[in-house]
Short mmCIF file of C-alpha atoms in Angstrom, two decimals:
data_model
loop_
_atom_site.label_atom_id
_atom_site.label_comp_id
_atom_site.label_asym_id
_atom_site.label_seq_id
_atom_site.Cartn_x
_atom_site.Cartn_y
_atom_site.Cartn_z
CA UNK A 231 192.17 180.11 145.05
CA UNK A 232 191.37 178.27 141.92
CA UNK A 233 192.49 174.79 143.60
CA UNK A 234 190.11 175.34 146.09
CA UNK A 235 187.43 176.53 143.99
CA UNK A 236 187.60 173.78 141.93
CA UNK A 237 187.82 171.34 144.98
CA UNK A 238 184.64 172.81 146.17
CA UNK A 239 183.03 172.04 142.97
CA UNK A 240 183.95 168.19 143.97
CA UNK A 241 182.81 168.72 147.44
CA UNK A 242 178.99 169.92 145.88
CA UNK A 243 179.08 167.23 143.46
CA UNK A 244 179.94 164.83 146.37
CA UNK A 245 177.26 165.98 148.20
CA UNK A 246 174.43 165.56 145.18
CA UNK A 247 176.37 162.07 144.91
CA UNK A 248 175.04 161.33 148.38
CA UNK A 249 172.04 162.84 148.23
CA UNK A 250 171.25 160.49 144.79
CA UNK A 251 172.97 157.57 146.72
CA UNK A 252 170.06 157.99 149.61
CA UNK A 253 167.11 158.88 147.38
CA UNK A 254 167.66 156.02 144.58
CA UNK A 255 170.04 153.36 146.51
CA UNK A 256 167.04 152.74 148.44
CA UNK A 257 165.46 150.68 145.75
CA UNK A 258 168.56 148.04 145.63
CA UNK A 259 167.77 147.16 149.24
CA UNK A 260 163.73 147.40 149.50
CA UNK A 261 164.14 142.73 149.77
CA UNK A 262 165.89 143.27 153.30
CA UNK A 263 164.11 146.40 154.00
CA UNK A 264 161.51 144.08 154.01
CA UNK A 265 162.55 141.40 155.69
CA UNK A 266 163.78 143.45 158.67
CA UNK A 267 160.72 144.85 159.19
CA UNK A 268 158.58 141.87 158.33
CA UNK A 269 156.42 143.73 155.47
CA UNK A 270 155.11 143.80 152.32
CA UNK A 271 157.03 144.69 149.20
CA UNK A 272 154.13 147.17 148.95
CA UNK A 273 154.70 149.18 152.47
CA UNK A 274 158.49 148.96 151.60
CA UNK A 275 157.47 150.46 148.38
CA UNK A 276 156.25 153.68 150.11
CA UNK A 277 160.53 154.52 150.96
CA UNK A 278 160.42 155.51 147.33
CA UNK A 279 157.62 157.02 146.40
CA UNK A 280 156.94 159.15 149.75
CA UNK A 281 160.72 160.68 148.71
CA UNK A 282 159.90 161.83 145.17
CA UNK A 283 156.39 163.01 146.31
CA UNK A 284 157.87 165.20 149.18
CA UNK A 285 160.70 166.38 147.17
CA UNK A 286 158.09 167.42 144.15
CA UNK A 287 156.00 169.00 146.44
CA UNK A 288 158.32 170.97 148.58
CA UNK A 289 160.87 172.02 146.25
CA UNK A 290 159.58 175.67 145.61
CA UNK A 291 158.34 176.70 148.98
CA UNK A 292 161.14 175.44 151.55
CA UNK A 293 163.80 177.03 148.74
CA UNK A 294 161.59 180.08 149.24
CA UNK A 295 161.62 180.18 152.83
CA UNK A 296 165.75 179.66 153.24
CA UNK A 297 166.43 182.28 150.63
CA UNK A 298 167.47 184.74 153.11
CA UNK A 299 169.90 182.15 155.26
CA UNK A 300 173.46 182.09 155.01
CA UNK A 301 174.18 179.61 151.57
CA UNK A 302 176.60 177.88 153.49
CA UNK A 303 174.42 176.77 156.42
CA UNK A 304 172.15 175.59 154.19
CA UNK A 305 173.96 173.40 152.69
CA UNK A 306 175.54 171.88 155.57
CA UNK A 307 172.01 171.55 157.22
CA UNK A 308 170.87 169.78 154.50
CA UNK A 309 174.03 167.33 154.24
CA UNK A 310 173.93 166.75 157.89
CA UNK A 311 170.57 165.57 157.60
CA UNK A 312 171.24 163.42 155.18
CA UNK A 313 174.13 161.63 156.90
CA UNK A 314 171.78 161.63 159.98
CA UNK A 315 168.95 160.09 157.91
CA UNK A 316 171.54 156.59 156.83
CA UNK A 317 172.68 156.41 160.47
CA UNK A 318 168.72 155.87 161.41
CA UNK A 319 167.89 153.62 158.48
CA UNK A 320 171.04 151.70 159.57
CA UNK A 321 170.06 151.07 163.41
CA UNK A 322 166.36 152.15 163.36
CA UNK A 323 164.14 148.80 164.36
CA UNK A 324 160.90 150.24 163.59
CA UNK A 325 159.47 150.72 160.34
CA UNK A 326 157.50 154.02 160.61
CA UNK A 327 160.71 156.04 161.88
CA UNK A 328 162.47 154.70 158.55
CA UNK A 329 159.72 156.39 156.98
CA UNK A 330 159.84 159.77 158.86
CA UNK A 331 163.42 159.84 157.96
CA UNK A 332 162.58 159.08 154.33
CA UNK A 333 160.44 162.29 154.50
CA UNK A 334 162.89 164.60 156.39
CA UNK A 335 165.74 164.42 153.54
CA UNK A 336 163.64 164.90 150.97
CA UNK A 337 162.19 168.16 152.32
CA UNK A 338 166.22 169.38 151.96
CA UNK A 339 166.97 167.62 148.62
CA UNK A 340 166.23 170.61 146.37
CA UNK A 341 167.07 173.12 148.83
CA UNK A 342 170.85 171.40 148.47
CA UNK A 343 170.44 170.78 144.75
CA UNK A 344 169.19 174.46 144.40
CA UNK A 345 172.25 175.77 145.98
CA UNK A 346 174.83 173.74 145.25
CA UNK A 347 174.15 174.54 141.43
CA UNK A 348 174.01 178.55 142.21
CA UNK A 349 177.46 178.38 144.42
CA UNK A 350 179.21 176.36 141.94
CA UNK A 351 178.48 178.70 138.77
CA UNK A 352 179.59 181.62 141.57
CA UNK A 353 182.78 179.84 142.35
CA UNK A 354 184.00 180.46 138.41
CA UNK A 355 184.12 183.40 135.94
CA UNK A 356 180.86 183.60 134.34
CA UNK A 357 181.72 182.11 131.46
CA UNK A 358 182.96 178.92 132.93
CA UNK A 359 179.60 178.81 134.84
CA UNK A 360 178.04 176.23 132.85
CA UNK A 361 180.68 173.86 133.24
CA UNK A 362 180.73 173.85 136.74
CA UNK A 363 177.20 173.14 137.09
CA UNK A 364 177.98 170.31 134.92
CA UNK A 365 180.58 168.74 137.20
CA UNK A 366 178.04 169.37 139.81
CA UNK A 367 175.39 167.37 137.61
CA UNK A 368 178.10 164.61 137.26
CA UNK A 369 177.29 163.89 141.00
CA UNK A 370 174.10 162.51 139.86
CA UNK A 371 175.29 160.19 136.73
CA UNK A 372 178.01 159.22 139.21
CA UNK A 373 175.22 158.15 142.00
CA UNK A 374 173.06 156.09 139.38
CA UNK A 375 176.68 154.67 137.87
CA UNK A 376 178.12 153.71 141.38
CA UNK A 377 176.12 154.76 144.66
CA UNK A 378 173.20 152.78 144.04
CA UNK A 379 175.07 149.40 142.49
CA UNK A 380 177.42 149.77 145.36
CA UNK A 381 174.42 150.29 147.98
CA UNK A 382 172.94 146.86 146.99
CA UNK A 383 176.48 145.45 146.61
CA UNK A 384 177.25 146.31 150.22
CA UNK A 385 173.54 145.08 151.57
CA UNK A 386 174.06 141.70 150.27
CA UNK A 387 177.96 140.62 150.66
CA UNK A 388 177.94 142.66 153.96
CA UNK A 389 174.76 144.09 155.46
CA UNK A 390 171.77 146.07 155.20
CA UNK A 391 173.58 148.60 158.05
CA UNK A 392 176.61 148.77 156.19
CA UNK A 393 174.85 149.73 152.98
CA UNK A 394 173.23 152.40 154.92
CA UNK A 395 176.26 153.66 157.01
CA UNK A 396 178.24 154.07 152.83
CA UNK A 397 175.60 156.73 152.49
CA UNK A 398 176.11 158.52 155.79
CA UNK A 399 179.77 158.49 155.24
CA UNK A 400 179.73 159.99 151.66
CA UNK A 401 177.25 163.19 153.12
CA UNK A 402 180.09 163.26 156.33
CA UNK A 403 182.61 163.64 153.76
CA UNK A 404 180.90 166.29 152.23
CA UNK A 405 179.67 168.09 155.02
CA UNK A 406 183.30 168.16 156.36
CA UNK A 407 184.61 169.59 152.93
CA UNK A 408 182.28 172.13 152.66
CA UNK A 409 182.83 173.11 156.46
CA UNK A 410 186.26 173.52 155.97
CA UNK A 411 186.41 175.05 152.81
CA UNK A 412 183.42 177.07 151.54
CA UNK A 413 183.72 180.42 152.87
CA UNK A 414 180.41 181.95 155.06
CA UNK A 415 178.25 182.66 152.17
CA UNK A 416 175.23 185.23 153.13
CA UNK A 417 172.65 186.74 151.38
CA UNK A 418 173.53 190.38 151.26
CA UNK A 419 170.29 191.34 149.28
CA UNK A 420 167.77 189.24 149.96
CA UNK A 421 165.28 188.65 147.04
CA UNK A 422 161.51 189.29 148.06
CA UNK A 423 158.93 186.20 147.88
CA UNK A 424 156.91 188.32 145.62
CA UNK A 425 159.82 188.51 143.51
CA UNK A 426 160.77 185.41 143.51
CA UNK A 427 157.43 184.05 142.83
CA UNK A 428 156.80 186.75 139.93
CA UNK A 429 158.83 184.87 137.63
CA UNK A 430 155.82 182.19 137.55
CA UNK A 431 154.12 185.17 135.84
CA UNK A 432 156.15 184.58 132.60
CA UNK A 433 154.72 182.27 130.22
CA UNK A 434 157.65 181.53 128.35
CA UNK A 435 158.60 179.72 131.82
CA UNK A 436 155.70 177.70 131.85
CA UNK A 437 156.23 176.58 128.50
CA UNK A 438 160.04 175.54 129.95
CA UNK A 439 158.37 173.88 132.82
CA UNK A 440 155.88 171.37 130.24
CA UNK A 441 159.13 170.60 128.34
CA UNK A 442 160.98 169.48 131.60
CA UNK A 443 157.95 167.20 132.55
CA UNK A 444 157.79 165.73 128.80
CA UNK A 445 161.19 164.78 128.95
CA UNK A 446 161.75 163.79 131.89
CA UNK A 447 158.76 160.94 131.34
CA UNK A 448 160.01 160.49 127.74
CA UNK A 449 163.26 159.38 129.88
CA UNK A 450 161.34 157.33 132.84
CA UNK A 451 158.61 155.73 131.13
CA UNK A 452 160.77 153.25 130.09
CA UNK A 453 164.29 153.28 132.18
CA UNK A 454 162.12 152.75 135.29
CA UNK A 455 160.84 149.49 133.05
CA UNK A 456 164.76 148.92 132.34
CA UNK A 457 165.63 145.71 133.71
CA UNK A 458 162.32 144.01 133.04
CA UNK A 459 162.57 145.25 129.47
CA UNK A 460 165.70 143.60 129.05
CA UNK A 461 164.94 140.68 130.91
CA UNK A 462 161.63 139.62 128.79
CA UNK A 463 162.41 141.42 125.43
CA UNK A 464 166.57 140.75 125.51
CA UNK A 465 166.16 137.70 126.67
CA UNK A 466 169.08 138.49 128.95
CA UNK A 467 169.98 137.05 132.57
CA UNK A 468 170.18 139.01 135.64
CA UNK A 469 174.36 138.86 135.70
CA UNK A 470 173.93 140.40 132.06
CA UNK A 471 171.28 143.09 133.71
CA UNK A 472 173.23 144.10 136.51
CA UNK A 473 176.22 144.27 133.88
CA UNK A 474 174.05 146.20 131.21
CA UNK A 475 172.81 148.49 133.98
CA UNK A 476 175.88 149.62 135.46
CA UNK A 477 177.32 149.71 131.74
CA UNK A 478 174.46 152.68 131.48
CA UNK A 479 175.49 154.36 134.89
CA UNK A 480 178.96 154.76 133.88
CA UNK A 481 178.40 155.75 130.40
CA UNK A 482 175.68 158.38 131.68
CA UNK A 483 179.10 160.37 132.77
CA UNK A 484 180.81 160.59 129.72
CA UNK A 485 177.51 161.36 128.43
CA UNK A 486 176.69 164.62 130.97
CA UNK A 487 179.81 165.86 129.48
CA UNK A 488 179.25 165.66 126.47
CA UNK A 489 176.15 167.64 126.49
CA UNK A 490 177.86 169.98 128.78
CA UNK A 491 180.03 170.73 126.21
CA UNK A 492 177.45 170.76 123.52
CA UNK A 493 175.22 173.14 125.50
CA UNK A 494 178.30 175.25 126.06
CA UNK A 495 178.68 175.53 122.22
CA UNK A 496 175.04 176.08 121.68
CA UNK A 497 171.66 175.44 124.11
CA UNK A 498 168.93 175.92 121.08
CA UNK A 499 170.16 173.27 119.13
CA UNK A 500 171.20 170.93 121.72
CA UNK A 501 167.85 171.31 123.00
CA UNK A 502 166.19 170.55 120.10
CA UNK A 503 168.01 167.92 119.78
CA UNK A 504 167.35 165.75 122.36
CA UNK A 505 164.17 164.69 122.24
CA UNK A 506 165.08 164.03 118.48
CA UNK A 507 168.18 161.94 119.72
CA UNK A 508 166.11 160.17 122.05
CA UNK A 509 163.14 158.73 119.89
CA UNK A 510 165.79 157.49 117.65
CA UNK A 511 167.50 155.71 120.44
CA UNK A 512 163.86 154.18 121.74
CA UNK A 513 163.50 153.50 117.86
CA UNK A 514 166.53 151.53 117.89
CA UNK A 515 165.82 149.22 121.10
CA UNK A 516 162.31 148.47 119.72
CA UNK A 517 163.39 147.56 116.35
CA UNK A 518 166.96 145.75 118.42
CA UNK A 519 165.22 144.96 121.43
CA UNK A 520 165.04 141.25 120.92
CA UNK A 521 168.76 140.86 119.94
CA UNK A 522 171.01 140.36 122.23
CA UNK A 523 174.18 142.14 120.83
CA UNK A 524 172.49 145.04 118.95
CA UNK A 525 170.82 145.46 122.43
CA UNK A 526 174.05 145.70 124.27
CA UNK A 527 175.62 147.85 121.78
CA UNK A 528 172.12 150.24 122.06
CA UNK A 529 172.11 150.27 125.97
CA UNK A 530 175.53 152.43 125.26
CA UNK A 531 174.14 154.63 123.44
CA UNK A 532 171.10 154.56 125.23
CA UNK A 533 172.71 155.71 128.67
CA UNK A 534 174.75 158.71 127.06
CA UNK A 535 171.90 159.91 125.72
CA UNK A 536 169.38 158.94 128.70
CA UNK A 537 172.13 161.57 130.71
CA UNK A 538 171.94 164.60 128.68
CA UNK A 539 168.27 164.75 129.52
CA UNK A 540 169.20 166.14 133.07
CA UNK A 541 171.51 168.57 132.05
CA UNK A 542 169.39 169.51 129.02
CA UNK A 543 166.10 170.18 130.83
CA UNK A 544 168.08 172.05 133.65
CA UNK A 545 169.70 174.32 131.41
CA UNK A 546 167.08 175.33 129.10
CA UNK A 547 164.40 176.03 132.23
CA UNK A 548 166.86 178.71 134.17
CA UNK A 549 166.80 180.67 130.76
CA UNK A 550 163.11 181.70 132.19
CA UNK A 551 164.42 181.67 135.72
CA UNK A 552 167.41 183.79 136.24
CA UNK A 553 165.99 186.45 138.13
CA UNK A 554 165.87 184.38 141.07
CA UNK A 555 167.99 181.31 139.98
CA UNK A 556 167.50 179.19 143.06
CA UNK A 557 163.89 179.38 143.05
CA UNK A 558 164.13 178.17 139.23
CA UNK A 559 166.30 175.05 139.64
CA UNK A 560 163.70 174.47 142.82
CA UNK A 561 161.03 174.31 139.98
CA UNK A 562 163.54 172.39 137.92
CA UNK A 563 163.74 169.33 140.75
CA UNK A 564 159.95 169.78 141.62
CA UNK A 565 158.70 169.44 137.81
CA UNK A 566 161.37 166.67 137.02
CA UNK A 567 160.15 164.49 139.24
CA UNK A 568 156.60 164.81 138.70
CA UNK A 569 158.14 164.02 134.82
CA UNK A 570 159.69 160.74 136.59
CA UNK A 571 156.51 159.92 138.19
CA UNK A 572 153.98 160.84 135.23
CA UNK A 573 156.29 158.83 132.77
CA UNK A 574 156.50 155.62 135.43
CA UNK A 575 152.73 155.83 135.52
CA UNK A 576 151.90 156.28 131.69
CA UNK A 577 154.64 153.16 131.30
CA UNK A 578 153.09 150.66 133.85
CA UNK A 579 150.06 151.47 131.70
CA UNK A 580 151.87 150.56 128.44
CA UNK A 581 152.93 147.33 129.90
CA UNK A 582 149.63 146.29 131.27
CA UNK A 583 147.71 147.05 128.40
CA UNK A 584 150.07 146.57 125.45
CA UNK A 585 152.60 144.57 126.75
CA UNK A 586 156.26 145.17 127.50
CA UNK A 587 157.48 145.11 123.80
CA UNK A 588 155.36 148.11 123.15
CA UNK A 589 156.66 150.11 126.13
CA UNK A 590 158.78 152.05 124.28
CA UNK A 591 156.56 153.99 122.61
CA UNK A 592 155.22 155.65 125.59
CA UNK A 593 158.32 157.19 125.78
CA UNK A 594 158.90 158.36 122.22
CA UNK A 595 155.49 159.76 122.88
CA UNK A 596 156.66 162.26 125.85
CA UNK A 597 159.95 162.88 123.59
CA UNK A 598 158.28 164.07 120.58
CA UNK A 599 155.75 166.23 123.28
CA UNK A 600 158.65 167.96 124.81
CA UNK A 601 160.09 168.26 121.12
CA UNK A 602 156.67 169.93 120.25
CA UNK A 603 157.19 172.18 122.99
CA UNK A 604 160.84 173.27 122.53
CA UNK A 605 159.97 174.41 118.68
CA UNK A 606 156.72 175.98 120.29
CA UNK A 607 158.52 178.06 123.14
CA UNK A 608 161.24 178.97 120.31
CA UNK A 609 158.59 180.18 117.76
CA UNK A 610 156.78 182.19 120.29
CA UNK A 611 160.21 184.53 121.78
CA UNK A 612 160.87 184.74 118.17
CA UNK A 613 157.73 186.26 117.24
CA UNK A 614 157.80 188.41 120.92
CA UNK A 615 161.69 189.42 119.73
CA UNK A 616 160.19 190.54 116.15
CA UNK A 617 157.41 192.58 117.68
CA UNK A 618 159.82 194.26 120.25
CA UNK A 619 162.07 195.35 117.53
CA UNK A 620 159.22 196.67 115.22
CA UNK A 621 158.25 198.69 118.24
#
């Protein structure tokens, strides 16, 4: 039983591997996107930002409205699609069913994110439950590390089709695993919307909610800026770019485990750590940013730290949310990406205005926000915790 319970925990982190490999690979392939369908870089643009605005805004509601379904079909709904979705960007010749397809995943990405977290902290004693959301994470740092290099990889030695059908196989794999393996999973109590939306009541969660956003566009601001940064800062060439950037993908895993482990020990001071651990890192490729080795050695560091910040954020919103814990890593996937597309915003702004040089401090800006905000949120369930016990 605890073989296949930890070979589930694969399976779910497989399946948030594809779902990453779909959502970001995209963005490796958008130059014969566009030349297949004889567009703009512009229109090809909308592929990615149609997906993070759909999965932002439907996080919360369509996790709502499957709370009462079997867990299991869920997830292999939401797989299925998925897999579905590559096979149509593969063989699709028109441009606006690409599109629809972009927009029918994303509906189901935090349905399956949602779940696949909650199932793999049931498939474990409780006190192991952290780790195997962490494994689960590592399907993400794996994605950015592998899926999305490999996507582009297979789009230019092979074909744009073949890049697409690597996706569809990775979420048949999955969908196959879980099939086979999870056991029928329904909801024997099903929570009440009211319920579930009462924990928005709290404002302790709210405060949770601004610290995901902060540092989740402390993170962005400037890795969505990555390659150009080290391309006209670093001075480096795009074989050293692609190198430096699947350098960070792979050293984002070690890095999620890390933090797992540090969280496990203790979430306050992890948590107030990071954001602390990240402006020093952004201090370090300003001040190193125009030398080459320093650079390479940052870009390291840089990645293991640029990982924690998913794990982090998740982890210290579902302290507010674990009343209805599905719901809350809903919010956790909504917020985060309106973090991703705040920071990318505030950091095209940086560049246009101030140049690339000065782009990092946009995002030592959101880090020392979200730090502001961690310290606040602590300070304030202190001071409720004092109050309750002078009662």
């Amino acid at each position: 039983m605890k073989k296949v319970n930890s070979l589930l925990i694969l399976i779910l982190a497989l399946g948030v591997f594809g779902i990453i490999t779909t959502e970001m690979g995209i963005i490796g392939v958008l130059p014969q996107v566009t030349q297949k369908f004889n567009i703009s870089a512009s229109q090809a643009g909308w592929l990615v930002s149609i997906f993070a605005l759909v999965v932002a805004i439907s996080g919360p509601f369509l996790t709502l409205l499957t709370s009462g379904i079997n867990r299991k079909v869920i997830l292999l709904t939401a797989v299925l699609l998925f897999a579905i979705s590559n096979i149509v960007y593969a063989y699709t010749a028109t441009f606006e069913v690409m599109l629809a397809f972009r927009i029918i995943p994303a509906i189901f990405h935090p349905v399956f994110f949602s779940v696949a977290l909650v199932t793999a902290a049931k498939l474990v004693p409780s006190e192991k439950s952290g780790k195997a959301v962490t494994k689960v994470f590592a399907g993400i740092t794996v994605g950015f590390a592998f899926g999305v290099p490999l996507t582009s990889y297979l789009a230019e030695k092979l074909s744009l089709e073949a890049a697409f059908l690597f996706g569809a196989l990775v979420s048949i794999i999955a969908f196959v695993g879980i099939l086979v393996w999870l056991p029928s999973m329904p909801v024997k109590e099903k929570m009440s919307y009211g319920k579930q939306l009462g924990i928005l009541r709290k404002p302790l969660l709210w405060l949770n909610i601004v610290t995901v956003i902060f540092i989740f566009a402390a993170m962005f601001s400037v890795y969505s800026y990555f390659a150009e940064y080290l391309g006209q800062v670093t001075q480096m060439n795009g074989s050293w770019i692609s190198m430096m950037l699947m350098a960070f993908g792979v050293i984002m895993i070690v890095g999620n485990f890390i933090f797992g482990e540090l969280l496990h020990k203790s979430m306050t001071k992890t948590v107030i750590l990071f954001p602390l651990l990240y402006t020093a890192v952004y201090l370090l490729a300003y001040y190193g940013g125009t030398y080459f080795t320093p650079m390479v050695m940052i870009v390291f560091v840089w990645g293991a730290v640029h990982s924690g910040g998913l794990i982090v954020s998740q982890a210290w919103l579902t302290t507010e949310t674990k009343e209805a814990p599905e719901f809350g890593n809903s919010l956790f996937v909504s917020f985060s990406n309106l973090g991703i597309t705040i920071g990318t915003s505030i950091g095209g702004w940086f560049i246009s205005h101030l140049g690339i040089h000065q782009l990092i401090w946009s995002g030592m800006m959101f880090a020392l926000l979200a730090f502001l905000s961690i310290v606040l949120k602590i300070k304030i369930s202190q001071s409720s915790a004092r109050e309750a016990t002078a009662r």
